[in-house]
mmCIF file of C-alpha atoms and ligand atoms in Angstrom:
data_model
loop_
_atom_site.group_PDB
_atom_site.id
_atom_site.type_symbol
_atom_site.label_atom_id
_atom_site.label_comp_id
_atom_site.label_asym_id
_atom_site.label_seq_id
_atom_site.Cartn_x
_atom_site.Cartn_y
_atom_site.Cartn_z
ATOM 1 C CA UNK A 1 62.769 146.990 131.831
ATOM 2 C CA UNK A 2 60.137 146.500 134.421
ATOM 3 C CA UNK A 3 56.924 144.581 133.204
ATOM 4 C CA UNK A 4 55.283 142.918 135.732
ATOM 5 C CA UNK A 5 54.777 145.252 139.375
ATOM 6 C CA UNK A 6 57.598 145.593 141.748
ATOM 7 C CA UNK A 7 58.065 142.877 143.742
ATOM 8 C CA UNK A 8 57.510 143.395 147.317
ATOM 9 C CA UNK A 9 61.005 142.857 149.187
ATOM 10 C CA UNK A 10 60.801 141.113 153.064
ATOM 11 C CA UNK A 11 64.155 142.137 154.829
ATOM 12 C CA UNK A 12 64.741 141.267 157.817
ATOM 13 C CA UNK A 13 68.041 141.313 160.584
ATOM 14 C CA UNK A 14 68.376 140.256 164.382
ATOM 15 C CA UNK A 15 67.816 144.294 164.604
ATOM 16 C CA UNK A 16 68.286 147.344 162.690
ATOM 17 C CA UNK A 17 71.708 146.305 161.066
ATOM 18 C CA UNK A 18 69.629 145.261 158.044
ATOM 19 C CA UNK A 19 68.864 148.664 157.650
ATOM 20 C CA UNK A 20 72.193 148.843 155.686
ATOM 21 C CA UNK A 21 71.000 146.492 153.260
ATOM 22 C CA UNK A 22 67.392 148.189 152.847
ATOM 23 C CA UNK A 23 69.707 151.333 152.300
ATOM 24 C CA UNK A 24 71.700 150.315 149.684
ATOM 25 C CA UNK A 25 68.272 148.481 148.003
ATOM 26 C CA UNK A 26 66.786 151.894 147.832
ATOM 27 C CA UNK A 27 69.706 153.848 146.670
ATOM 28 C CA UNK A 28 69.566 151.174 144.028
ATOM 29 C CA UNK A 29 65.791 150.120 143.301
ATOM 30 C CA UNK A 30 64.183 153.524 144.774
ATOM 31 C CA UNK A 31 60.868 153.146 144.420
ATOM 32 C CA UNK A 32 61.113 149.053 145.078
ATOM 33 C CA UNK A 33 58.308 147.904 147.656
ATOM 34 C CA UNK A 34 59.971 147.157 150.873
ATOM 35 C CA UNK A 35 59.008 145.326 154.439
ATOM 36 C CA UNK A 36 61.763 145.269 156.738
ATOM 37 C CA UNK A 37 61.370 143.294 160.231
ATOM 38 C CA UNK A 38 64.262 144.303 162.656
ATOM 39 C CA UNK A 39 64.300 141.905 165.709
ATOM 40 C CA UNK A 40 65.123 144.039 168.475
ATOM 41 C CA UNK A 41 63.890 142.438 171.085
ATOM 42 C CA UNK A 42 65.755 139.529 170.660
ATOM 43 C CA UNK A 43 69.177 140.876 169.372
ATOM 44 C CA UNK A 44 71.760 140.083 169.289
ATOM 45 C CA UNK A 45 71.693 136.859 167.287
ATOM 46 C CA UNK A 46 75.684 137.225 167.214
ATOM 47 C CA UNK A 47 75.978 135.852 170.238
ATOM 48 C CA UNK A 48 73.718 132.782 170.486
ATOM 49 C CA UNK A 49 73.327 129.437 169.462
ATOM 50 C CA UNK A 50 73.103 128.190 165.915
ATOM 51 C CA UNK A 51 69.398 126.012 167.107
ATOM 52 C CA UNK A 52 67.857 129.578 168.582
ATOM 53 C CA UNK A 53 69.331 131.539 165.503
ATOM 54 C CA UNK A 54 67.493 129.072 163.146
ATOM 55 C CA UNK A 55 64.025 129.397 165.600
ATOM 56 C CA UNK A 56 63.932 133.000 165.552
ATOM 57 C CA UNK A 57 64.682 132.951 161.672
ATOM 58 C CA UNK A 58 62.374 131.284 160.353
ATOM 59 C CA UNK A 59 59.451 133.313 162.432
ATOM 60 C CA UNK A 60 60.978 136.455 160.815
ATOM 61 C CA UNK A 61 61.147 134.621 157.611
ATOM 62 C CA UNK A 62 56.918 134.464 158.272
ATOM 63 C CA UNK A 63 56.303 137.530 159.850
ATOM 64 C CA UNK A 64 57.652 139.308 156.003
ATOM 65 C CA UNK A 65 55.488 136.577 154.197
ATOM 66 C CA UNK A 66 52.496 137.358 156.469
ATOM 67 C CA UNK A 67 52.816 141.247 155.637
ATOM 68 C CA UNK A 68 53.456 139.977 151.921
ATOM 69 C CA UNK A 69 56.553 139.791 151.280
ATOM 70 C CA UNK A 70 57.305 137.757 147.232
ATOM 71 C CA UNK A 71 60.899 137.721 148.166
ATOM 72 C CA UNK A 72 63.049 137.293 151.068
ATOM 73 C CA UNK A 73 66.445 138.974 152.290
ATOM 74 C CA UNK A 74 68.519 137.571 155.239
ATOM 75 C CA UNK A 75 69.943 140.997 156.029
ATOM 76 C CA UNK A 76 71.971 139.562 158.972
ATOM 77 C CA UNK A 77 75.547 137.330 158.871
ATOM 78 C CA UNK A 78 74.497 135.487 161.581
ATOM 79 C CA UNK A 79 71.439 134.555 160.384
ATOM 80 C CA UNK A 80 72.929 133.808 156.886
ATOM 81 C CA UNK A 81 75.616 131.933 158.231
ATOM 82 C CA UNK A 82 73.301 129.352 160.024
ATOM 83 C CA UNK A 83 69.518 129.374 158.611
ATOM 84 C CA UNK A 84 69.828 130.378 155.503
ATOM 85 C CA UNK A 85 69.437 126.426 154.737
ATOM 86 C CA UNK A 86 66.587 126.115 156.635
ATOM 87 C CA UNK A 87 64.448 129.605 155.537
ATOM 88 C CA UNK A 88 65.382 127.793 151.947
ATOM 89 C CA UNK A 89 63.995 124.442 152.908
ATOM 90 C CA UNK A 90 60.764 125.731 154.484
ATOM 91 C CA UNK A 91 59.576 128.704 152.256
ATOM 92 C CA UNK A 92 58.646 128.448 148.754
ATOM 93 C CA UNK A 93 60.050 131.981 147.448
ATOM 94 C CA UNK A 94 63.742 133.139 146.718
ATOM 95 C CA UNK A 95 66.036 133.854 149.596
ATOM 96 C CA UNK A 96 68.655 136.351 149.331
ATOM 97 C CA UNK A 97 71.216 136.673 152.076
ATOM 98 C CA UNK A 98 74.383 138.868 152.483
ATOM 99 C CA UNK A 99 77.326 135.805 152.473
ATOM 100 C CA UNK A 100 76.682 134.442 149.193
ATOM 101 C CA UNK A 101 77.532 137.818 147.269
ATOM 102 C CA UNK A 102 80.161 138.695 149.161
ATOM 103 C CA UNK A 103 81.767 135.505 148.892
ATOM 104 C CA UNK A 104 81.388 136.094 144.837
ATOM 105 C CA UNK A 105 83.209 139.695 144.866
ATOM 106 C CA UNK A 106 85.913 138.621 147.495
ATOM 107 C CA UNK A 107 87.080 135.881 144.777
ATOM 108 C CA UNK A 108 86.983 138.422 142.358
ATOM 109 C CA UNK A 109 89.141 141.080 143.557
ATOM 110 C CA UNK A 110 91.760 139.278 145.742
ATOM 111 C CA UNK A 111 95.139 138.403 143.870
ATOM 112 C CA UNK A 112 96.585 136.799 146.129
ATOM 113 C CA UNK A 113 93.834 134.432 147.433
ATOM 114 C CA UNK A 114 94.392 135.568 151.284
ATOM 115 C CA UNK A 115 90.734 137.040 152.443
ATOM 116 C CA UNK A 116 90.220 138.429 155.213
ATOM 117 C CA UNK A 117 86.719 138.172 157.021
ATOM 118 C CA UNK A 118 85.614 140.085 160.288
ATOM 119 C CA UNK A 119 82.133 139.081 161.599
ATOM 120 C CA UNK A 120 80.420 138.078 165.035
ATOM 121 C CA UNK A 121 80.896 134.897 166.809
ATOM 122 C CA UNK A 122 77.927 132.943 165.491
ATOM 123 C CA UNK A 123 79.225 134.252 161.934
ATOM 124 C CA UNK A 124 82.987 133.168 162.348
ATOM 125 C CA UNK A 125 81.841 129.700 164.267
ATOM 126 C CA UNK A 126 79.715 128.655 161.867
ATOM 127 C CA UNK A 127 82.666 128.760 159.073
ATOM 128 C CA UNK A 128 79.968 129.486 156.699
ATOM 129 C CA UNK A 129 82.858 131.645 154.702
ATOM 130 C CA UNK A 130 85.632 128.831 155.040
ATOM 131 C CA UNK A 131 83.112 126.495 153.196
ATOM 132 C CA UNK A 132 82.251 128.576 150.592
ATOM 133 C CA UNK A 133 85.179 130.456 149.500
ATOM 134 C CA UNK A 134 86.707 126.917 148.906
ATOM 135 C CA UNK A 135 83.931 126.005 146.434
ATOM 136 C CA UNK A 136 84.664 129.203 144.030
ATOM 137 C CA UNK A 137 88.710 129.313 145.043
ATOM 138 C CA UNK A 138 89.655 125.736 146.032
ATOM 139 C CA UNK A 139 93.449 127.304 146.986
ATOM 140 C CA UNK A 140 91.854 130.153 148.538
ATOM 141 C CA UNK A 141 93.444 130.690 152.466
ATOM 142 C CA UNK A 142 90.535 132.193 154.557
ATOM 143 C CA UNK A 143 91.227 133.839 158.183
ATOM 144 C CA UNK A 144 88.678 134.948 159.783
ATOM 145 C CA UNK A 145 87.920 137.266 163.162
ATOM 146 C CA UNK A 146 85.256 137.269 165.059
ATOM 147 C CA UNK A 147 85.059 141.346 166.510
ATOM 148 C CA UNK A 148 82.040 140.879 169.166
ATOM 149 C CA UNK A 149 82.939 144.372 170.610
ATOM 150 C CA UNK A 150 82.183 146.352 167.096
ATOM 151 C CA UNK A 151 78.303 146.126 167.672
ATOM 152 C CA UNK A 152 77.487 147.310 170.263
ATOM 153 C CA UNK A 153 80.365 150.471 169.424
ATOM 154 C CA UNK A 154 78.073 151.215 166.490
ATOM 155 C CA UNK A 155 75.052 151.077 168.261
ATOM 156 C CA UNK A 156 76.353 153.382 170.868
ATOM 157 C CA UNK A 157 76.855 155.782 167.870
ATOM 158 C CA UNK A 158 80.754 155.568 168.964
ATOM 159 C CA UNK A 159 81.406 155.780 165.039
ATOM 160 C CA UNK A 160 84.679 158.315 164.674
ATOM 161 C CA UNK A 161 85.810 157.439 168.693
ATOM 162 C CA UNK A 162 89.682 156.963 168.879
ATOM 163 C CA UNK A 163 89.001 153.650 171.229
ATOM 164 C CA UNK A 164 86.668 151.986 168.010
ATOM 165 C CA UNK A 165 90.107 153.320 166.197
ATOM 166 C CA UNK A 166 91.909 151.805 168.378
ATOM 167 C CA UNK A 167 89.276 148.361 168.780
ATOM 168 C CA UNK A 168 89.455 148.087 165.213
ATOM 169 C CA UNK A 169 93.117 147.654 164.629
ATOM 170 C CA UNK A 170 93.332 145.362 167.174
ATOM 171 C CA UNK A 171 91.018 143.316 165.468
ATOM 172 C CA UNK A 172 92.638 143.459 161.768
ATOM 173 C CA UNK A 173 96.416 143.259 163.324
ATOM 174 C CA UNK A 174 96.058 139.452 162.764
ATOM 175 C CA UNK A 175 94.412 139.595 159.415
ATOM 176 C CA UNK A 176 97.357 141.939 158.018
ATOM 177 C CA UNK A 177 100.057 139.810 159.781
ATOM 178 C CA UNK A 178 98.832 137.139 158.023
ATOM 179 C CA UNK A 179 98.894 139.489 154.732
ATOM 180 C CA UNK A 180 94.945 139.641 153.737
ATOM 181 C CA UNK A 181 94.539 142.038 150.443
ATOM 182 C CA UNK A 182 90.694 141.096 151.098
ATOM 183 C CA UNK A 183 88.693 142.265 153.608
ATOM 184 C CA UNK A 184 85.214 141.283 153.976
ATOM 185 C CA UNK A 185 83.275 143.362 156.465
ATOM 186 C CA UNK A 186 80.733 140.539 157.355
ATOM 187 C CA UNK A 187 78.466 141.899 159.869
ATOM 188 C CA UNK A 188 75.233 144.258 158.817
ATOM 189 C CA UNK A 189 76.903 146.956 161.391
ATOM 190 C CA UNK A 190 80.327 147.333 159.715
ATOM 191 C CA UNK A 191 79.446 149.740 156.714
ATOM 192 C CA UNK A 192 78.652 152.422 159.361
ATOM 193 C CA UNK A 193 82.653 151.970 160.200
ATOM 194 C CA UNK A 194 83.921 151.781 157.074
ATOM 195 C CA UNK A 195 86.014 154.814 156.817
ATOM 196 C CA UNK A 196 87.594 153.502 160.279
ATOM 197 C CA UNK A 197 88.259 149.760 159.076
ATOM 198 C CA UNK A 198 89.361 150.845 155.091
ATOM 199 C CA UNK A 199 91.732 153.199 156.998
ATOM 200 C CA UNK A 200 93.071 150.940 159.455
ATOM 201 C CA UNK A 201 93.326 147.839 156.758
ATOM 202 C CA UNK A 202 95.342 150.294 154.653
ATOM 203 C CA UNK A 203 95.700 150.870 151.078
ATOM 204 C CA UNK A 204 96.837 147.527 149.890
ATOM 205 C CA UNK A 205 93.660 145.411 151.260
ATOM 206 C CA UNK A 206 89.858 145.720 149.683
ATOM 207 C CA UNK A 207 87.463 145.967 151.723
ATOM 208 C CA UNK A 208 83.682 143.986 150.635
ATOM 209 C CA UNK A 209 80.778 145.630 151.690
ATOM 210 C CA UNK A 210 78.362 142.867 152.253
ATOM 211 C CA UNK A 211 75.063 145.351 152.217
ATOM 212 C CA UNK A 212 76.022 146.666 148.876
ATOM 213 C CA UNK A 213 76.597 143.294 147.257
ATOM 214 C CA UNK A 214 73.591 141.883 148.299
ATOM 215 C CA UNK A 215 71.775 144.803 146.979
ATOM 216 C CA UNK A 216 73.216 144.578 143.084
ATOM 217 C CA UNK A 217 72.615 141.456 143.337
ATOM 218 C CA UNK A 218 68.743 141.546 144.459
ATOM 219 C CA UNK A 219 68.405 144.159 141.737
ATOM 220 C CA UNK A 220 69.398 141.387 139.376
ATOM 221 C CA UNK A 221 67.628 139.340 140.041
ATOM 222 C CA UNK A 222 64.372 141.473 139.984
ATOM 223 C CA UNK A 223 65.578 143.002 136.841
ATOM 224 C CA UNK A 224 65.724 139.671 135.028
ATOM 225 C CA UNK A 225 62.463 138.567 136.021
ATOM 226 C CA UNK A 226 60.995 142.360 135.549
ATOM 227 C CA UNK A 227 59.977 143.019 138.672
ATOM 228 C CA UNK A 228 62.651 145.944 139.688
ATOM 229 C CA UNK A 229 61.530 149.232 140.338
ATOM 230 C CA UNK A 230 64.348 151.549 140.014
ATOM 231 C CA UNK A 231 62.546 154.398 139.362
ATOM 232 C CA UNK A 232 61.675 157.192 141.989
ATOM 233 C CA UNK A 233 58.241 156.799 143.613
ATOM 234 C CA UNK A 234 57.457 159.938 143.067
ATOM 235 C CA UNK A 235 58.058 159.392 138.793
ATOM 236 C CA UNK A 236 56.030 155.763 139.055
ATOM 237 C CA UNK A 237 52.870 157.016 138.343
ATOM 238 C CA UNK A 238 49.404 157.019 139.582
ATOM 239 C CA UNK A 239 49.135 155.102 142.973
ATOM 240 C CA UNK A 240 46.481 153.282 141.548
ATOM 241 C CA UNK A 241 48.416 152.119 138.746
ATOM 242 C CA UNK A 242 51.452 150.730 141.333
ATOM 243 C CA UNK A 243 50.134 150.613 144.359
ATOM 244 C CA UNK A 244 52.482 148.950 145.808
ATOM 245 C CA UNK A 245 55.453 151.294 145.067
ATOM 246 C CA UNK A 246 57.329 152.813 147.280
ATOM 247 C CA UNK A 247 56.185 151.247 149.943
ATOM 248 C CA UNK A 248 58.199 151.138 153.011
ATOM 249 C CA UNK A 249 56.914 149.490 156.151
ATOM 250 C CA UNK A 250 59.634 149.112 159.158
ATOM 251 C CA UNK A 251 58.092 146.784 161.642
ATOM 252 C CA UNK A 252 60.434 146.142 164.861
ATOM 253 C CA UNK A 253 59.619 143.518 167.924
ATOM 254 C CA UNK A 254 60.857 146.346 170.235
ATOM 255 C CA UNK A 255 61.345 149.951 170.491
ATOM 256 C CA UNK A 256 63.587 151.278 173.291
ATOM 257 C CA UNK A 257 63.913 154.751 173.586
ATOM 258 C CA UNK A 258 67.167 154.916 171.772
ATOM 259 C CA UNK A 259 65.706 152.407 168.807
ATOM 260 C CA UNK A 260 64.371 155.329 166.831
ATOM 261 C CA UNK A 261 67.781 157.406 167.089
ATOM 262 C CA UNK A 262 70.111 154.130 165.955
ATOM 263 C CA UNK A 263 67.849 153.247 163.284
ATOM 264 C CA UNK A 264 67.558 156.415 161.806
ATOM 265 C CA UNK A 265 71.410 156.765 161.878
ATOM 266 C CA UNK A 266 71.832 153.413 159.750
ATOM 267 C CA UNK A 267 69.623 154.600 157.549
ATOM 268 C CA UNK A 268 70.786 158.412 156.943
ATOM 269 C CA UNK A 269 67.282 159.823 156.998
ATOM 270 C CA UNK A 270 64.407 159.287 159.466
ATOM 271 C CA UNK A 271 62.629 156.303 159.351
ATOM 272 C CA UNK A 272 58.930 155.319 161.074
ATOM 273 C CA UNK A 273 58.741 151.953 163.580
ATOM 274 C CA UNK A 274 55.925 149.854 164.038
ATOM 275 C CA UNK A 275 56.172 147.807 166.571
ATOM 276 C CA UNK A 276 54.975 144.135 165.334
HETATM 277 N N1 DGL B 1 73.021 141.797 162.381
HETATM 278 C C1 DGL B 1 74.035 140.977 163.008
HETATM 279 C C2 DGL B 1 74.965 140.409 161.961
HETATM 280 O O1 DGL B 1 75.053 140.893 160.849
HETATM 281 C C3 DGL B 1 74.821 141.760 164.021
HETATM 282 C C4 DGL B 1 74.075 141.969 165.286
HETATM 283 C C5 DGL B 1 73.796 140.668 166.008
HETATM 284 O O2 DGL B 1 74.728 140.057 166.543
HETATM 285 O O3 DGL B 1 72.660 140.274 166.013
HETATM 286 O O4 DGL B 1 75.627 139.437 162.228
#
């Protein structure tokens, strides 16, 4: 039951990944306030250092607080993976990111404590997964793969292609040979492949779907502290009574001329840039 207004919600990703996240928020919380910041002009963060990651974080962290954000959601693995300590340590307001949950529902549906995690470079180096699955699982085994090629595939649009079939199974062959029956899909680009990668990982593994985790578990967290909207804007109410709901303000560093057409794909439905 909401009773105080809608928290304002600062997402923000290396690029429009995040959009997967913001999806599943408003599927979830659809008339929650929203600012998104998608940093395309400096994606990917997959591929660079852990020092730059943590730089570039922390100025999206501010750009959301500057456009009034209350509560912030690291909508990107490799941001998650490596600043999430820092974003924590520097700003006074809850961080949300998309490892922890998915950590939490990977311990709760494997049975035989084998998971499974694909993810980029920066996400797999930075072991952020082998650390934390321990803490929840101590005699949990963790294998992880780093699948650097699945990124650029989905921004390419390459979504039902035989060669991302054929990428993908490459990729999970040495999960399954080391018998996985948990799959998390740890990069903000996966969900658009999940048909491809639940089919390929067969029936016996279950797959996490990092965007959708980290949504319930915003939502929770909004509804304990009434401040979830999960009510349609257009049933809210007088503007002037919630003015901020519904809002939805997509603010990107760069748009290319393909931006508009990738981010509208992750997000099923047309979506307006600003450049920031
Ligand atoms: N959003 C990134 C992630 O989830 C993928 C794209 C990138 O490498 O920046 O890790």
């Amino acid at each position: 039951m909401q009773t105080h207004s809608p928290a304002t919600i600062g997402i923000f990703d290396s690029g429009i990944g995040g959009l997967t996240v913001v999806r599943e928020i408003k599927r979830l919380m659809p008339g929650q306030p929203i600012v998104y910041f998608g940093d395309t002009a400096r994606t990917p963060y997959g591929t660079k250092s852990p020092d730059i990651i943590r730089r570039y974080a922390v100025q999206d962290t501010q750009f959301l607080i500057d456009q009034g954000a209350e509560i912030i959601v690291i909508a990107c693995h490799s941001a998650a993976s490596t600043a999430t300590a820092v974003i924590e340590e520097r700003f006074s307001l809850p961080v949300f990111e998309v490892v922890s949950p998915s950590v939490m529902q990977a311990v709760k549906v494997t049975r035989n404590k084998r998971i499974g995690i694909m993810g980029t470079r920066a996400t797999v180096e930075s072991r952020v997964y082998d650390c934390k699955i321990p803490e929840l699982m101590p005699d949990a085994t963790v294998i992880s793969q780093a699948c650097p090629l699945l990124v650029p595939l989905v921004e390419e649009g390459w979504l039902k292609r035989r060669e991302t079939r054929m990428i993908v199974k490459k990729y999970l062959k040495p999960l399954k040979d080391r018998q996985v029956d948990t799959l998390v899909m740890g990069c903000t680009h996966y969900p658009l492949l999940k048909e491809i990668i639940k089919a390929k990982a067969g029936k016996r593994i279950t797959t996490v779907d990092p965007s959708y985790e980290t949504a319930l578990a915003v939502r929770q967290f909004l509804e304990e502290s009434g401040r979830a909207c999960t009510d349609s804007p257009a049933d809210i109410g007088s503007p002037a009574e919630n003015f901020q709901a519904g809002r939805e303000d997509y603010f990107v560093s760069d748009i290319a001329p393909a931006t508009a057409e990738i981010a509208n794909r992750f997000m099923g439905r047309r979506i307006k840039l600003v450049k920031a």
